[in-house]
Short mmCIF file of C-alpha atoms in Angstrom, two decimals:
data_model
loop_
_atom_site.label_atom_id
_atom_site.label_comp_id
_atom_site.label_asym_id
_atom_site.label_seq_id
_atom_site.Cartn_x
_atom_site.Cartn_y
_atom_site.Cartn_z
CA UNK A 1091 0.42 -1.33 17.65
CA UNK A 1092 -2.01 -1.55 15.06
CA UNK A 1093 -1.98 -4.94 13.29
CA UNK A 1094 -3.99 -5.88 10.39
CA UNK A 1095 -5.04 -9.36 9.29
CA UNK A 1096 -6.93 -10.58 6.39
CA UNK A 1097 -8.81 -13.95 6.03
CA UNK A 1098 -8.60 -15.89 4.00
CA UNK A 1099 -5.00 -15.87 2.34
CA UNK A 1100 -6.60 -17.19 -0.98
CA UNK A 1101 -10.05 -17.98 -2.11
CA UNK A 1102 -11.14 -19.70 -5.39
CA UNK A 1103 -14.56 -19.39 -6.78
CA UNK A 1104 -16.60 -20.09 -9.64
CA UNK A 1105 -17.85 -17.35 -11.95
CA UNK A 1106 -21.08 -15.83 -10.82
CA UNK A 1107 -20.64 -16.41 -7.02
CA UNK A 1108 -21.27 -13.83 -4.31
CA UNK A 1109 -18.15 -13.51 -1.99
CA UNK A 1110 -16.85 -11.72 1.20
CA UNK A 1111 -13.44 -10.85 2.04
CA UNK A 1112 -12.50 -10.29 5.43
CA UNK A 1113 -10.14 -7.79 7.44
CA UNK A 1114 -9.79 -7.44 11.12
CA UNK A 1115 -7.64 -4.68 13.10
CA UNK A 1116 -6.65 -4.46 16.73
CA UNK A 1117 -6.67 -0.57 17.42
CA UNK A 1118 -10.24 0.87 16.75
CA UNK A 1119 -8.69 4.55 16.65
CA UNK A 1120 -8.50 4.72 12.94
CA UNK A 1121 -8.95 7.50 10.54
CA UNK A 1122 -10.20 5.67 7.55
CA UNK A 1123 -9.92 2.05 6.06
CA UNK A 1124 -9.47 1.51 2.53
CA UNK A 1125 -9.62 -1.70 0.25
CA UNK A 1126 -7.12 -1.82 -2.55
CA UNK A 1127 -6.69 -4.29 -5.39
CA UNK A 1128 -3.28 -5.46 -6.76
CA UNK A 1129 -2.89 -7.38 -10.09
CA UNK A 1130 0.37 -9.36 -10.42
CA UNK A 1131 3.41 -7.20 -10.98
CA UNK A 1132 1.44 -3.95 -10.51
CA UNK A 1133 0.82 -1.30 -8.17
CA UNK A 1134 -2.24 -0.97 -6.16
CA UNK A 1135 -5.66 0.45 -6.89
CA UNK A 1136 -7.78 1.93 -4.64
CA UNK A 1137 -11.11 0.60 -4.76
CA UNK A 1138 -13.22 1.88 -1.50
CA UNK A 1139 -12.40 4.43 1.16
CA UNK A 1140 -14.36 4.59 4.48
CA UNK A 1141 -14.14 7.11 6.90
CA UNK A 1142 -13.99 6.26 10.49
CA UNK A 1143 -17.38 7.89 10.76
CA UNK A 1144 -19.02 5.78 8.25
CA UNK A 1145 -20.41 2.50 8.17
CA UNK A 1146 -20.28 1.50 4.46
CA UNK A 1147 -19.32 2.64 0.99
CA UNK A 1148 -20.35 1.01 -2.52
CA UNK A 1149 -18.94 1.19 -6.02
CA UNK A 1150 -20.76 -0.96 -8.33
CA UNK A 1151 -20.52 -4.49 -7.66
CA UNK A 1152 -18.42 -3.76 -4.48
CA UNK A 1153 -19.63 -2.90 -0.98
CA UNK A 1154 -17.31 -2.41 1.86
CA UNK A 1155 -18.49 -1.95 5.56
CA UNK A 1156 -16.85 -1.08 8.57
CA UNK A 1157 -17.40 -1.78 12.12
CA UNK A 1158 -14.80 -0.01 14.53
CA UNK A 1159 -16.15 -1.19 17.86
CA UNK A 1160 -15.23 -4.86 16.80
CA UNK A 1161 -12.18 -3.81 14.46
CA UNK A 1162 -13.83 -5.58 11.53
CA UNK A 1163 -14.21 -4.52 7.78
CA UNK A 1164 -15.80 -6.63 5.11
CA UNK A 1165 -15.56 -6.30 1.23
CA UNK A 1166 -18.53 -7.99 -0.60
CA UNK A 1167 -18.17 -9.11 -4.23
CA UNK A 1168 -21.23 -9.59 -6.16
CA UNK A 1169 -21.70 -11.59 -9.13
CA UNK A 1170 -17.61 -12.31 -9.30
CA UNK A 1171 -16.16 -12.35 -12.59
CA UNK A 1172 -12.91 -13.81 -13.81
CA UNK A 1173 -11.38 -10.23 -14.22
CA UNK A 1174 -12.00 -9.96 -10.40
CA UNK A 1175 -8.99 -12.02 -10.04
CA UNK A 1176 -6.33 -10.29 -7.99
CA UNK A 1177 -5.06 -9.81 -4.34
CA UNK A 1178 -7.17 -7.62 -2.26
CA UNK A 1179 -5.47 -5.73 0.45
CA UNK A 1180 -7.15 -3.57 3.37
CA UNK A 1181 -5.27 -0.86 4.99
CA UNK A 1182 -5.75 1.26 8.08
CA UNK A 1183 -5.20 5.07 8.06
CA UNK A 1184 -4.03 5.72 11.60
CA UNK A 1185 -5.23 8.61 13.83
CA UNK A 1186 -4.65 12.26 12.88
CA UNK A 1187 -1.37 12.66 14.54
CA UNK A 1188 -0.14 9.64 12.52
CA UNK A 1189 -0.18 11.46 9.41
CA UNK A 1190 -0.30 9.45 6.30
CA UNK A 1191 0.84 6.16 7.13
CA UNK A 1192 -1.21 3.20 6.01
CA UNK A 1193 -0.94 -0.21 7.59
CA UNK A 1194 -1.63 -3.10 5.28
CA UNK A 1195 -2.91 -6.69 5.76
CA UNK A 1196 -1.03 -9.62 3.88
CA UNK A 1197 -4.07 -9.56 1.26
CA UNK A 1198 -6.42 -12.05 0.01
CA UNK A 1199 -5.67 -13.72 -3.22
CA UNK A 1200 -8.99 -14.23 -5.35
CA UNK A 1201 -9.04 -16.57 -8.16
CA UNK A 1202 -12.54 -16.62 -10.00
CA UNK A 1203 -12.53 -19.45 -12.48
CA UNK A 1204 -14.62 -19.28 -15.62
CA UNK B 1105 1.54 13.71 -14.48
CA UNK B 1106 -1.60 11.39 -14.77
CA UNK B 1107 -0.54 9.00 -12.07
CA UNK B 1108 2.30 8.21 -9.86
CA UNK B 1109 5.50 7.13 -11.86
CA UNK B 1110 8.61 5.09 -10.48
CA UNK B 1111 11.74 4.33 -12.49
CA UNK B 1112 13.28 2.35 -12.76
CA UNK B 1113 10.69 -0.73 -13.21
CA UNK B 1114 13.24 -3.23 -12.44
CA UNK B 1115 16.73 -2.95 -10.89
CA UNK B 1116 19.33 -5.55 -10.39
CA UNK B 1117 22.28 -4.74 -8.30
CA UNK B 1118 25.08 -6.79 -7.00
CA UNK B 1119 25.58 -6.97 -2.99
CA UNK B 1120 27.20 -3.85 -1.81
CA UNK B 1121 26.28 -1.54 -4.17
CA UNK B 1122 24.25 1.78 -3.94
CA UNK B 1123 21.17 2.31 -5.71
CA UNK B 1124 18.73 5.14 -6.19
CA UNK B 1125 14.84 4.70 -6.82
CA UNK B 1126 12.95 7.70 -8.13
CA UNK B 1127 9.14 8.40 -7.72
CA UNK B 1128 7.29 11.42 -9.45
CA UNK B 1129 4.07 11.80 -7.68
CA UNK B 1130 0.79 13.23 -8.98
CA UNK B 1131 1.04 16.95 -9.55
CA UNK B 1132 0.00 19.04 -6.66
CA UNK B 1133 -0.03 16.09 -4.08
CA UNK B 1134 1.63 17.23 -1.05
CA UNK B 1135 1.94 13.92 0.50
CA UNK B 1136 4.27 11.19 -0.69
CA UNK B 1137 4.89 7.69 0.88
CA UNK B 1138 7.33 4.96 0.43
CA UNK B 1139 6.57 1.27 1.12
CA UNK B 1140 8.18 -1.78 0.56
CA UNK B 1141 6.43 -5.10 -0.47
CA UNK B 1142 8.05 -8.47 -0.10
CA UNK B 1143 6.46 -11.50 -1.72
CA UNK B 1144 2.95 -12.55 -0.48
CA UNK B 1145 2.91 -9.70 2.01
CA UNK B 1146 1.31 -6.45 2.03
CA UNK B 1147 3.19 -3.41 1.89
CA UNK B 1148 5.33 -2.25 4.72
CA UNK B 1149 5.45 1.54 5.49
CA UNK B 1150 9.04 3.16 4.90
CA UNK B 1151 8.63 6.95 5.11
CA UNK B 1152 6.33 9.67 4.59
CA UNK B 1153 6.84 13.14 3.22
CA UNK B 1154 4.52 16.07 3.94
CA UNK B 1155 6.17 18.67 1.37
CA UNK B 1156 9.95 18.69 1.40
CA UNK B 1157 10.13 17.26 4.81
CA UNK B 1158 10.05 13.85 6.16
CA UNK B 1159 7.06 13.77 8.79
CA UNK B 1160 7.57 10.10 9.68
CA UNK B 1161 10.63 8.01 8.73
CA UNK B 1162 9.74 5.38 11.67
CA UNK B 1163 9.74 2.52 8.90
CA UNK B 1164 13.16 2.89 7.55
CA UNK B 1165 14.95 -0.48 8.59
CA UNK B 1166 18.23 1.08 9.29
CA UNK B 1167 20.66 3.92 8.45
CA UNK B 1168 21.53 2.30 4.71
CA UNK B 1169 18.20 3.67 3.89
CA UNK B 1170 17.71 7.35 3.25
CA UNK B 1171 14.77 9.24 1.18
CA UNK B 1172 14.61 12.95 0.07
CA UNK B 1173 12.14 15.18 -1.39
CA UNK B 1174 14.02 18.57 -2.02
CA UNK B 1175 11.64 20.40 -3.89
CA UNK B 1176 8.41 18.89 -2.64
CA UNK B 1177 7.66 16.99 -5.65
CA UNK B 1178 9.91 14.09 -6.82
CA UNK B 1179 11.49 11.77 -4.37
CA UNK B 1180 14.30 9.69 -4.15
CA UNK B 1181 14.94 6.46 -2.25
CA UNK B 1182 18.55 5.63 -1.53
CA UNK B 1183 19.96 2.34 -0.32
CA UNK B 1184 23.57 2.06 0.34
CA UNK B 1185 25.52 -1.00 0.77
CA UNK B 1186 22.59 -3.09 -0.44
CA UNK B 1187 21.83 -6.63 0.83
CA UNK B 1188 20.44 -9.60 -0.48
CA UNK B 1189 17.38 -8.73 2.29
CA UNK B 1190 16.74 -5.65 0.45
CA UNK B 1191 15.31 -7.37 -2.51
CA UNK B 1192 11.66 -6.22 -2.74
CA UNK B 1193 9.36 -4.30 -4.54
CA UNK B 1194 9.38 -0.45 -3.57
CA UNK B 1195 6.33 1.21 -4.08
CA UNK B 1196 5.63 4.85 -3.97
CA UNK B 1197 2.47 6.56 -3.40
CA UNK B 1198 1.05 10.32 -3.24
CA UNK B 1199 -2.08 11.65 -1.78
CA UNK B 1200 -3.71 15.24 -1.82
CA UNK B 1201 -2.87 16.31 1.74
CA UNK B 1202 -1.87 13.16 3.68
CA UNK B 1203 -4.14 13.65 6.68
CA UNK B 1204 -5.10 10.41 8.21
CA UNK B 1205 -3.93 8.56 4.90
CA UNK B 1206 -6.38 10.10 2.67
CA UNK B 1207 -6.96 8.28 -0.50
CA UNK B 1208 -3.65 7.30 -1.74
CA UNK B 1209 -2.59 6.64 -5.43
CA UNK B 1210 0.22 4.09 -6.00
CA UNK B 1211 3.07 3.67 -8.53
CA UNK B 1212 3.65 0.55 -10.26
CA UNK B 1213 6.58 -0.25 -7.90
CA UNK B 1214 10.38 -0.83 -8.67
CA UNK B 1215 11.38 -4.45 -8.34
CA UNK B 1216 14.84 -4.50 -6.69
CA UNK B 1217 16.73 -7.79 -6.69
CA UNK B 1218 19.91 -7.77 -5.13
CA UNK B 1219 22.24 -10.62 -6.13
#
């Protein structure tokens, strides 16, 4: 059974700092991995999607990496801003025969202080 | 529509009552998912539709929960004899084809409170 863990559960940093959020998973037979952002009381916004054959994806100040063999992914946020404050969730898309089910971690709550 | 729409945004109901939660996915998306999110936790999978059929309902917690998607578009999640433990945010998502959980677009959720 796939389990997804995110560390740390919460993180507070000063504005401008570069930071890394971690995600680990127990079963390397994944189809893809997504990083989502969730603002309080809101739904989820997909930030980056990495296919199992890829090692990383970049969008603006965000860079996500994937190491299937070690069961790890990181989300790197450069030059953090107060507007980056939110909960960040990683989710695993399982093997092809598991269809569309996503398995989520518990999230990392990020606070960027001005 | 432009995005995934869920109604109502908030629902308060008494223990034992029946509730229906509605999801209107992005037009043309064949895959639709329901998730449940408790405070401080990540979303937990409930059920996945490919077209009109439930391709995977392994996440439904018990037989009080049921979902339909009769025309392959709008879906309704139905909860009978609600219990206080059902209180959570219910999230709906859709994706273009659902294979391997391809990029999913989420609605704002319905916050269900059972009192």
